[in-house]
Amino acid sequence: MSWLPKSPKARRRLWVVAAVAPVLALAVGLSLFAMRDNVTFFFSPSEASAEKAPAGRVVRLGGLVEAGSVVHDGSGQVAFVVTDNVATTRVVYRGDLPDLFREGQGVVAQGAFQPDRSFRATQVLAKHDETYMPREVADSLKAKGEWRPDAGSTYPGGAADAS
């Protein structure tokens, strides 16, 4: 046992650390395991591949509602297409859409992809005024080079877009 410290005080500290470290690691591991279902990732239609957003996993899909794509059926189900001007994804939602939901406007839908790669939304969020777009959607459009802000465009919180 030449690797143990010679001092009894240092040896005691080493045993305390050796006993506490696995307990702490187990607590952190269990906490992360319990929270894994509470993490919701954001994707644009062009980023939502089968590998990144597998079927059945809850994610957020954001982009612009494609003009002419909104279809209401008699049972309260709405289908529309979300695009980032690179790719499109069909979204199906049952329920009432937000009052400000319109074609050509930014939208974020939370739900899961189906095996056929259509998106079943459980919640649809629309912009709340004429100059607002969710930060994730705006950042995604900027990254793709599709961002065309109007004068006075704002991010959440009311800060004017500086770019």
Coordinates of N, CA, C and O in Angstrom, one line a residue:
M1 N 0.8 -1.2 0.0 CA 0.0 0.0 0.0 C 0.9 1.3 0.0 O 0.6 2.2 0.8
S2 N 1.8 1.3 -0.9 CA 2.7 2.5 -0.9 C 2.0 3.7 -1.6 O 2.5 4.8 -1.5
W3 N 0.9 3.5 -2.2 CA 0.2 4.6 -2.9 C -0.6 5.4 -1.9 O -1.0 6.5 -2.2
L4 N -0.9 4.9 -0.7 CA -1.6 5.6 0.3 C -0.7 6.6 1.0 O 0.5 6.4 1.3
P5 N -1.3 7.8 1.4 CA -0.5 8.7 2.1 C -0.1 8.2 3.5 O -0.8 7.4 4.1
K6 N 1.1 8.6 4.0 CA 1.6 8.2 5.3 C 0.8 8.9 6.5 O 0.7 8.3 7.5
S7 N 0.4 10.1 6.2 CA -0.3 10.8 7.3 C -1.7 10.2 7.5 O -2.5 10.0 6.6
P8 N -2.1 10.0 8.8 CA -3.5 9.4 9.1 C -4.6 10.4 8.6 O -5.6 10.0 8.2
K9 N -4.3 11.7 8.8 CA -5.3 12.7 8.4 C -5.5 12.7 6.9 O -6.6 12.7 6.4
A10 N -4.4 12.6 6.1 CA -4.5 12.6 4.7 C -5.2 11.3 4.2 O -6.0 11.3 3.2
R11 N -4.9 10.2 4.9 CA -5.5 8.9 4.5 C -7.0 8.9 4.8 O -7.8 8.4 4.0
R12 N -7.4 9.5 5.9 CA -8.8 9.7 6.2 C -9.5 10.5 5.1 O -10.6 10.1 4.7
R13 N -8.9 11.6 4.7 CA -9.5 12.4 3.6 C -9.6 11.6 2.3 O -10.6 11.8 1.6
L14 N -8.7 10.8 2.0 CA -8.7 10.0 0.8 C -9.9 9.0 0.9 O -10.6 8.9 -0.1
W15 N -10.1 8.4 2.0 CA -11.2 7.5 2.2 C -12.5 8.2 2.1 O -13.5 7.6 1.5
V16 N -12.6 9.4 2.6 CA -13.9 10.1 2.5 C -14.2 10.5 1.0 O -15.3 10.3 0.5
V17 N -13.2 10.9 0.3 CA -13.3 11.3 -1.1 C -13.7 10.0 -1.9 O -14.6 10.0 -2.8
A18 N -13.0 8.9 -1.6 CA -13.3 7.6 -2.3 C -14.7 7.1 -2.0 O -15.3 6.5 -2.9
A19 N -15.3 7.4 -0.9 CA -16.6 7.0 -0.5 C -17.7 8.0 -1.1 O -18.7 7.6 -1.6
V20 N -17.4 9.3 -1.1 CA -18.3 10.3 -1.6 C -18.4 10.4 -3.1 O -19.5 10.6 -3.7
A21 N -17.3 10.2 -3.8 CA -17.2 10.3 -5.3 C -18.2 9.4 -6.0 O -19.0 9.9 -6.9
P22 N -18.3 8.1 -5.7 CA -19.3 7.3 -6.4 C -20.7 7.7 -6.1 O -21.6 7.6 -7.0
V23 N -21.0 8.1 -4.9 CA -22.4 8.5 -4.5 C -22.7 9.7 -5.3 O -23.9 9.8 -5.8
L24 N -21.8 10.7 -5.4 CA -22.1 11.9 -6.1 C -22.3 11.6 -7.6 O -23.2 12.1 -8.3
A25 N -21.4 10.7 -8.2 CA -21.5 10.4 -9.6 C -22.9 9.7 -9.9 O -23.5 9.9 -10.9
L26 N -23.3 8.8 -9.0 CA -24.6 8.2 -9.1 C -25.7 9.2 -9.1 O -26.7 9.1 -9.9
A27 N -25.7 10.1 -8.2 CA -26.7 11.1 -8.1 C -26.8 12.0 -9.3 O -27.9 12.3 -9.9
V28 N -25.7 12.4 -9.9 CA -25.6 13.2 -11.1 C -26.2 12.4 -12.3 O -27.0 12.8 -13.1
G29 N -25.7 11.1 -12.4 CA -26.2 10.2 -13.4 C -27.7 10.0 -13.4 O -28.4 10.1 -14.4
L30 N -28.3 9.8 -12.2 CA -29.7 9.6 -12.1 C -30.5 10.9 -12.4 O -31.5 10.8 -13.0
S31 N -29.9 12.0 -12.0 CA -30.6 13.3 -12.4 C -30.6 13.5 -13.9 O -31.6 13.9 -14.4
L32 N -29.5 13.3 -14.5 CA -29.5 13.4 -16.0 C -30.4 12.4 -16.7 O -31.1 12.8 -17.7
F33 N -30.4 11.2 -16.2 CA -31.3 10.2 -16.8 C -32.8 10.6 -16.6 O -33.6 10.5 -17.5
A34 N -33.2 11.2 -15.5 CA -34.5 11.6 -15.2 C -34.9 12.8 -16.1 O -36.1 13.0 -16.5
M35 N -34.0 13.7 -16.4 CA -34.3 14.9 -17.2 C -34.2 14.7 -18.7 O -34.5 15.6 -19.4
R36 N -33.8 13.5 -19.2 CA -33.6 13.4 -20.6 C -34.9 13.6 -21.4 O -34.8 14.0 -22.6
D37 N -36.0 13.3 -20.9 CA -37.3 13.5 -21.6 C -37.8 14.9 -21.6 O -38.7 15.3 -22.3
N38 N -37.2 15.8 -20.8 CA -37.6 17.2 -20.7 C -36.9 18.1 -21.6 O -37.2 19.3 -21.7
V39 N -35.9 17.6 -22.3 CA -35.1 18.4 -23.3 C -35.8 18.3 -24.6 O -36.1 17.3 -25.1
T40 N -36.1 19.5 -25.2 CA -36.8 19.6 -26.5 C -35.8 20.3 -27.4 O -35.5 21.5 -27.2
F41 N -35.4 19.6 -28.5 CA -34.5 20.3 -29.5 C -35.3 21.0 -30.6 O -36.5 20.6 -30.9
F42 N -34.7 22.0 -31.2 CA -35.3 22.8 -32.2 C -34.7 22.4 -33.6 O -33.4 22.3 -33.6
F43 N -35.5 22.2 -34.6 CA -35.0 21.9 -35.9 C -35.7 22.7 -36.9 O -36.9 23.0 -36.8
S44 N -35.1 23.1 -38.0 CA -35.7 23.6 -39.2 C -36.0 22.4 -40.1 O -35.4 21.4 -39.9
P45 N -36.9 22.6 -41.1 CA -37.2 21.4 -42.0 C -36.0 20.8 -42.6 O -35.9 19.6 -42.8
S46 N -35.0 21.6 -43.0 CA -33.8 21.1 -43.7 C -32.9 20.4 -42.7 O -32.1 19.6 -43.1
E47 N -33.0 20.7 -41.4 CA -32.1 20.0 -40.4 C -32.7 18.8 -39.8 O -32.1 18.0 -39.2
A48 N -34.0 18.6 -40.1 CA -34.7 17.5 -39.4 C -34.6 16.2 -40.2 O -35.5 15.7 -40.8
S49 N -33.4 15.6 -40.1 CA -33.2 14.3 -40.7 C -33.6 13.2 -39.8 O -33.9 13.4 -38.6
A50 N -33.7 12.0 -40.3 CA -34.2 10.9 -39.5 C -33.2 10.5 -38.4 O -33.6 10.0 -37.4
E51 N -31.9 10.9 -38.6 CA -30.9 10.6 -37.6 C -31.0 11.6 -36.5 O -30.8 11.3 -35.3
K52 N -31.1 12.9 -36.8 CA -31.2 13.9 -35.8 C -32.5 14.0 -35.1 O -32.5 14.3 -33.9
A53 N -33.6 13.8 -35.8 CA -34.9 13.8 -35.2 C -35.7 12.5 -35.5 O -36.5 12.5 -36.4
P54 N -35.4 11.5 -34.7 CA -36.0 10.2 -35.0 C -37.5 10.2 -34.8 O -38.0 11.1 -34.0
A55 N -38.2 9.3 -35.4 CA -39.7 9.2 -35.2 C -40.0 9.0 -33.8 O -39.4 8.2 -33.1
G56 N -41.0 9.7 -33.3 CA -41.5 9.5 -31.9 C -40.8 10.4 -30.9 O -41.4 10.5 -29.8
R57 N -39.7 11.0 -31.2 CA -39.1 11.9 -30.2 C -39.7 13.3 -30.3 O -39.8 13.9 -31.3
V58 N -40.0 13.9 -29.1 CA -40.6 15.2 -29.1 C -39.5 16.3 -29.4 O -38.5 16.3 -28.8
V59 N -39.8 17.1 -30.4 CA -38.9 18.1 -30.9 C -39.8 19.3 -31.3 O -41.0 19.3 -31.3
R60 N -39.1 20.4 -31.5 CA -39.8 21.6 -32.1 C -39.3 21.8 -33.5 O -38.1 21.7 -33.8
L61 N -40.3 22.1 -34.4 CA -40.0 22.3 -35.8 C -40.4 23.8 -36.1 O -41.6 24.2 -35.8
G62 N -39.5 24.5 -36.7 CA -39.8 25.9 -36.9 C -39.5 26.3 -38.3 O -38.6 25.8 -39.0
G63 N -40.2 27.3 -38.8 CA -40.0 27.9 -40.1 C -41.2 28.8 -40.5 O -41.9 29.3 -39.7
L64 N -41.4 28.9 -41.8 CA -42.5 29.7 -42.3 C -43.6 28.8 -42.9 O -43.3 27.8 -43.5
V65 N -44.8 29.2 -42.6 CA -46.0 28.4 -43.2 C -46.0 28.7 -44.7 O -46.1 29.9 -45.1
E66 N -45.9 27.7 -45.5 CA -45.9 27.8 -46.9 C -47.3 28.3 -47.4 O -48.3 27.8 -47.0
A67 N -47.2 29.3 -48.3 CA -48.5 29.9 -48.9 C -49.3 28.8 -49.6 O -48.7 28.0 -50.4
G68 N -50.6 28.8 -49.4 CA -51.5 27.8 -50.0 C -51.4 26.4 -49.5 O -52.0 25.5 -50.1
S69 N -50.8 26.2 -48.4 CA -50.6 24.8 -47.9 C -51.6 24.5 -46.7 O -51.6 23.3 -46.3
V70 N -52.3 25.5 -46.2 CA -53.1 25.2 -45.0 C -54.4 24.5 -45.5 O -55.2 25.1 -46.3
V71 N -54.7 23.3 -44.9 CA -55.9 22.6 -45.2 C -56.6 22.2 -44.0 O -56.1 21.5 -43.1
H72 N -57.9 22.7 -43.8 CA -58.7 22.3 -42.7 C -59.7 21.2 -43.1 O -60.3 21.3 -44.1
D73 N -59.8 20.2 -42.2 CA -60.8 19.2 -42.5 C -62.0 19.3 -41.5 O -61.9 20.1 -40.6
G74 N -63.0 18.7 -41.7 CA -64.2 18.8 -40.9 C -64.1 18.4 -39.5 O -64.9 18.8 -38.6
S75 N -63.1 17.6 -39.1 CA -63.0 17.1 -37.8 C -62.1 17.9 -36.9 O -61.8 17.5 -35.8
G76 N -61.7 19.1 -37.3 CA -60.9 20.0 -36.5 C -59.4 19.7 -36.7 O -58.6 20.3 -35.9
Q77 N -59.0 18.9 -37.6 CA -57.6 18.7 -37.9 C -57.1 19.7 -39.0 O -57.9 19.9 -40.0
V78 N -55.9 20.2 -38.8 CA -55.4 21.1 -39.8 C -54.0 20.6 -40.3 O -53.2 20.1 -39.4
A79 N -53.8 20.6 -41.6 CA -52.5 20.2 -42.1 C -51.9 21.4 -42.8 O -52.7 22.2 -43.5
F80 N -50.6 21.6 -42.7 CA -50.0 22.7 -43.4 C -48.5 22.3 -43.6 O -48.0 21.3 -43.0
V81 N -47.8 23.1 -44.4 CA -46.4 22.8 -44.7 C -45.6 23.9 -44.1 O -45.8 25.1 -44.3
V82 N -44.5 23.5 -43.4 CA -43.5 24.4 -42.8 C -42.3 24.3 -43.7 O -41.8 23.3 -44.0
T83 N -41.7 25.5 -44.1 CA -40.6 25.5 -44.9 C -39.5 26.5 -44.4 O -39.8 27.4 -43.6
D84 N -38.3 26.2 -44.7 CA -37.2 27.2 -44.4 C -36.6 27.6 -45.8 O -35.4 28.0 -45.8
N85 N -37.3 27.5 -46.8 CA -36.9 27.8 -48.2 C -35.8 26.9 -48.7 O -35.3 27.2 -49.8
V86 N -35.5 25.9 -48.0 CA -34.6 24.8 -48.5 C -35.3 23.5 -48.5 O -35.2 22.8 -49.5
A87 N -36.0 23.2 -47.5 CA -36.8 22.0 -47.4 C -38.2 22.3 -46.8 O -38.4 23.3 -46.3
T88 N -39.1 21.3 -47.0 CA -40.4 21.5 -46.4 C -40.8 20.2 -45.6 O -40.2 19.1 -45.8
T89 N -41.7 20.4 -44.6 CA -42.2 19.3 -43.8 C -43.7 19.5 -43.6 O -44.1 20.6 -43.3
R90 N -44.4 18.5 -43.8 CA -45.9 18.5 -43.6 C -46.2 18.4 -42.1 O -45.7 17.5 -41.5
V91 N -47.0 19.3 -41.6 CA -47.4 19.3 -40.2 C -48.9 19.0 -40.1 O -49.7 19.6 -40.8
V92 N -49.3 18.1 -39.2 CA -50.7 17.8 -38.9 C -50.9 18.2 -37.5 O -50.2 17.8 -36.6
Y93 N -52.0 19.0 -37.2 CA -52.3 19.4 -35.9 C -53.8 19.3 -35.7 O -54.6 19.7 -36.5
R94 N -54.2 18.8 -34.5 CA -55.6 18.8 -34.2 C -55.9 19.7 -33.1 O -55.3 19.6 -32.0
G95 N -56.8 20.7 -33.3 CA -57.1 21.7 -32.3 C -57.2 23.1 -33.0 O -57.2 23.2 -34.2
D96 N -57.3 24.1 -32.1 CA -57.5 25.4 -32.6 C -56.1 26.0 -32.7 O -55.3 26.0 -31.8
L97 N -55.9 26.6 -33.9 CA -54.7 27.3 -34.2 C -54.7 28.7 -33.5 O -55.7 29.3 -33.3
P98 N -53.5 29.3 -33.2 CA -53.5 30.6 -32.6 C -54.1 31.6 -33.6 O -54.1 31.4 -34.8
D99 N -54.7 32.7 -33.0 CA -55.4 33.7 -33.8 C -54.4 34.3 -34.9 O -54.9 34.7 -35.9
L100 N -53.2 34.4 -34.6 CA -52.2 35.1 -35.5 C -51.6 34.1 -36.4 O -50.6 34.5 -37.2
F101 N -52.0 32.9 -36.5 CA -51.4 31.9 -37.4 C -51.9 32.3 -38.9 O -53.1 32.4 -39.1
R102 N -50.9 32.5 -39.8 CA -51.2 32.8 -41.2 C -50.2 32.2 -42.1 O -49.0 31.9 -41.7
E103 N -50.5 32.1 -43.3 CA -49.6 31.6 -44.3 C -48.5 32.6 -44.5 O -48.8 33.8 -44.5
G104 N -47.3 32.2 -44.7 CA -46.2 33.1 -45.0 C -45.6 33.7 -43.7 O -44.6 34.4 -43.8
Q105 N -46.1 33.3 -42.5 CA -45.6 33.8 -41.3 C -44.8 32.7 -40.5 O -44.9 31.5 -40.8
G106 N -44.0 33.2 -39.6 CA -43.2 32.3 -38.8 C -44.0 31.5 -37.8 O -45.0 32.0 -37.3
V107 N -43.6 30.2 -37.6 CA -44.4 29.3 -36.7 C -43.4 28.3 -36.1 O -42.4 28.0 -36.7
V108 N -43.7 27.9 -34.9 CA -42.9 26.8 -34.2 C -44.0 25.8 -33.7 O -44.9 26.2 -33.0
A109 N -43.8 24.6 -34.2 CA -44.7 23.5 -33.8 C -43.9 22.5 -32.9 O -42.8 22.1 -33.3
Q110 N -44.5 22.1 -31.8 CA -43.9 21.1 -31.0 C -44.7 19.8 -31.1 O -45.9 19.8 -31.1
G111 N -44.0 18.7 -31.3 CA -44.6 17.4 -31.5 C -43.5 16.4 -31.9 O -42.4 16.5 -31.5
A112 N -43.9 15.4 -32.7 CA -43.0 14.3 -33.0 C -43.2 13.9 -34.5 O -44.3 14.1 -35.0
F113 N -42.1 13.5 -35.1 CA -42.2 13.0 -36.5 C -42.8 11.6 -36.4 O -42.6 10.8 -35.5
Q114 N -43.6 11.3 -37.5 CA -44.2 10.0 -37.7 C -43.2 9.2 -38.5 O -42.3 9.7 -39.1
P115 N -43.4 7.9 -38.6 CA -42.5 7.0 -39.4 C -42.5 7.5 -40.9 O -41.5 7.3 -41.6
D116 N -43.6 8.1 -41.4 CA -43.6 8.6 -42.8 C -42.9 10.0 -42.9 O -43.0 10.6 -44.0
R117 N -42.3 10.5 -41.9 CA -41.6 11.8 -41.8 C -42.6 13.0 -41.8 O -42.1 14.1 -42.0
S118 N -43.9 12.8 -41.7 CA -44.7 13.9 -41.5 C -44.6 14.2 -40.0 O -44.1 13.4 -39.2
F119 N -45.1 15.4 -39.6 CA -44.9 15.9 -38.2 C -46.2 16.0 -37.6 O -47.1 16.7 -38.1
R120 N -46.5 15.3 -36.5 CA -47.7 15.4 -35.7 C -47.5 16.4 -34.6 O -46.7 16.1 -33.6
A121 N -48.1 17.6 -34.7 CA -47.9 18.6 -33.7 C -48.9 18.5 -32.5 O -50.1 18.2 -32.7
T122 N -48.4 18.8 -31.3 CA -49.3 18.8 -30.2 C -49.5 20.3 -29.7 O -50.4 20.5 -29.0
Q123 N -48.6 21.2 -30.2 CA -48.7 22.6 -29.9 C -48.2 23.4 -31.0 O -47.2 23.0 -31.6
V124 N -48.9 24.5 -31.4 CA -48.5 25.4 -32.5 C -48.4 26.8 -31.9 O -49.3 27.3 -31.3
L125 N -47.2 27.4 -32.1 CA -47.0 28.8 -31.6 C -46.8 29.7 -32.8 O -46.0 29.3 -33.7
A126 N -47.5 30.8 -32.8 CA -47.3 31.7 -33.9 C -46.8 33.0 -33.4 O -46.8 33.3 -32.2
K127 N -46.2 33.8 -34.3 CA -45.7 35.1 -33.9 C -46.8 36.0 -33.3 O -48.0 35.8 -33.6
H128 N -46.4 36.9 -32.4 CA -47.5 37.7 -31.7 C -47.7 39.1 -32.3 O -48.6 39.8 -31.8
D129 N -46.9 39.6 -33.2 CA -47.2 40.8 -33.8 C -46.5 40.9 -35.2 O -45.9 39.9 -35.6
E130 N -46.6 41.9 -35.9 CA -46.1 42.0 -37.3 C -44.6 41.9 -37.4 O -44.2 41.6 -38.5
T131 N -43.9 42.2 -36.4 CA -42.4 42.2 -36.6 C -41.7 41.1 -35.8 O -40.5 41.1 -35.8
Y132 N -42.5 40.3 -35.1 CA -41.9 39.3 -34.2 C -41.7 38.0 -35.0 O -42.5 37.6 -35.8
M133 N -40.5 37.3 -34.7 CA -40.3 36.0 -35.2 C -39.5 35.3 -34.1 O -38.6 35.9 -33.5
P134 N -39.9 34.0 -33.8 CA -39.1 33.3 -32.7 C -37.6 33.3 -33.0 O -37.2 33.2 -34.2
R135 N -36.8 33.5 -32.0 CA -35.4 33.6 -32.2 C -34.8 32.4 -32.9 O -34.0 32.6 -33.8
E136 N -35.3 31.2 -32.6 CA -34.8 30.0 -33.2 C -35.1 30.0 -34.7 O -34.2 29.6 -35.5
V137 N -36.3 30.5 -35.1 CA -36.6 30.5 -36.5 C -35.8 31.6 -37.2 O -35.2 31.3 -38.3
A138 N -35.6 32.7 -36.6 CA -34.8 33.8 -37.2 C -33.3 33.4 -37.4 O -32.7 33.6 -38.4
D139 N -32.8 32.8 -36.3 CA -31.4 32.3 -36.4 C -31.2 31.2 -37.5 O -30.2 31.2 -38.2
S140 N -32.2 30.3 -37.6 CA -32.1 29.3 -38.6 C -32.2 29.9 -40.0 O -31.4 29.5 -40.9
L141 N -33.1 30.8 -40.2 CA -33.2 31.5 -41.5 C -31.9 32.2 -41.8 O -31.4 32.3 -43.0
K142 N -31.3 32.9 -40.8 CA -30.1 33.7 -41.0 C -28.9 32.7 -41.4 O -28.1 33.0 -42.3
A143 N -28.9 31.6 -40.7 CA -27.8 30.6 -41.0 C -27.9 30.0 -42.4 O -26.9 29.7 -43.1
K144 N -29.1 30.0 -43.0 CA -29.3 29.4 -44.3 C -29.2 30.6 -45.4 O -29.4 30.3 -46.5
G145 N -29.1 31.8 -44.9 CA -29.0 32.9 -45.9 C -30.4 33.4 -46.4 O -30.5 34.0 -47.4
E146 N -31.5 33.0 -45.7 CA -32.8 33.3 -46.2 C -33.4 34.4 -45.4 O -34.6 34.8 -45.6
W147 N -32.7 35.0 -44.4 CA -33.3 36.1 -43.6 C -33.4 37.3 -44.4 O -32.5 37.9 -44.9
R148 N -34.6 37.9 -44.4 CA -34.9 39.2 -45.1 C -35.7 40.0 -44.1 O -37.0 40.1 -44.3
P149 N -35.1 40.6 -43.2 CA -35.8 41.4 -42.2 C -36.4 42.7 -42.8 O -35.9 43.3 -43.7
D150 N -37.6 43.0 -42.3 CA -38.2 44.3 -42.6 C -37.7 45.3 -41.7 O -37.1 45.0 -40.7
A151 N -37.9 46.6 -42.1 CA -37.4 47.6 -41.2 C -38.1 47.5 -39.8 O -39.3 47.4 -39.7
G152 N -37.3 47.6 -38.8 CA -37.8 47.5 -37.4 C -38.1 46.1 -36.9 O -38.8 45.9 -36.0
S153 N -37.6 45.1 -37.6 CA -37.8 43.7 -37.1 C -37.3 43.6 -35.7 O -36.2 44.1 -35.3
T154 N -38.0 42.8 -34.9 CA -37.6 42.6 -33.5 C -37.5 41.1 -33.2 O -38.1 40.3 -33.8
Y155 N -36.6 40.9 -32.2 CA -36.5 39.6 -31.6 C -37.4 39.6 -30.4 O -37.9 40.6 -29.9
P156 N -37.6 38.4 -29.8 CA -38.3 38.3 -28.5 C -37.7 39.3 -27.5 O -36.5 39.4 -27.4
G157 N -38.5 39.9 -26.8 CA -38.1 40.9 -25.8 C -38.0 42.3 -26.3 O -37.8 43.2 -25.6
G158 N -38.3 42.5 -27.6 CA -38.4 43.8 -28.2 C -37.2 44.4 -28.7 O -37.2 45.5 -29.1
A159 N -36.0 43.8 -28.6 CA -34.8 44.4 -29.0 C -34.7 44.4 -30.6 O -35.0 43.4 -31.2
A160 N -34.4 45.5 -31.1 CA -34.3 45.6 -32.6 C -33.2 44.8 -33.1 O -32.2 44.6 -32.5
D161 N -33.4 44.2 -34.3 CA -32.4 43.4 -35.0 C -31.3 44.3 -35.4 O -31.5 45.2 -36.2
A162 N -30.1 44.0 -35.0 CA -28.9 44.9 -35.3 C -28.2 44.4 -36.5 O -27.3 45.1 -37.0
S163 N -28.5 43.3 -37.1 CA -27.8 42.8 -38.3 C -28.4 43.3 -39.6 O -29.5 43.7 -39.7

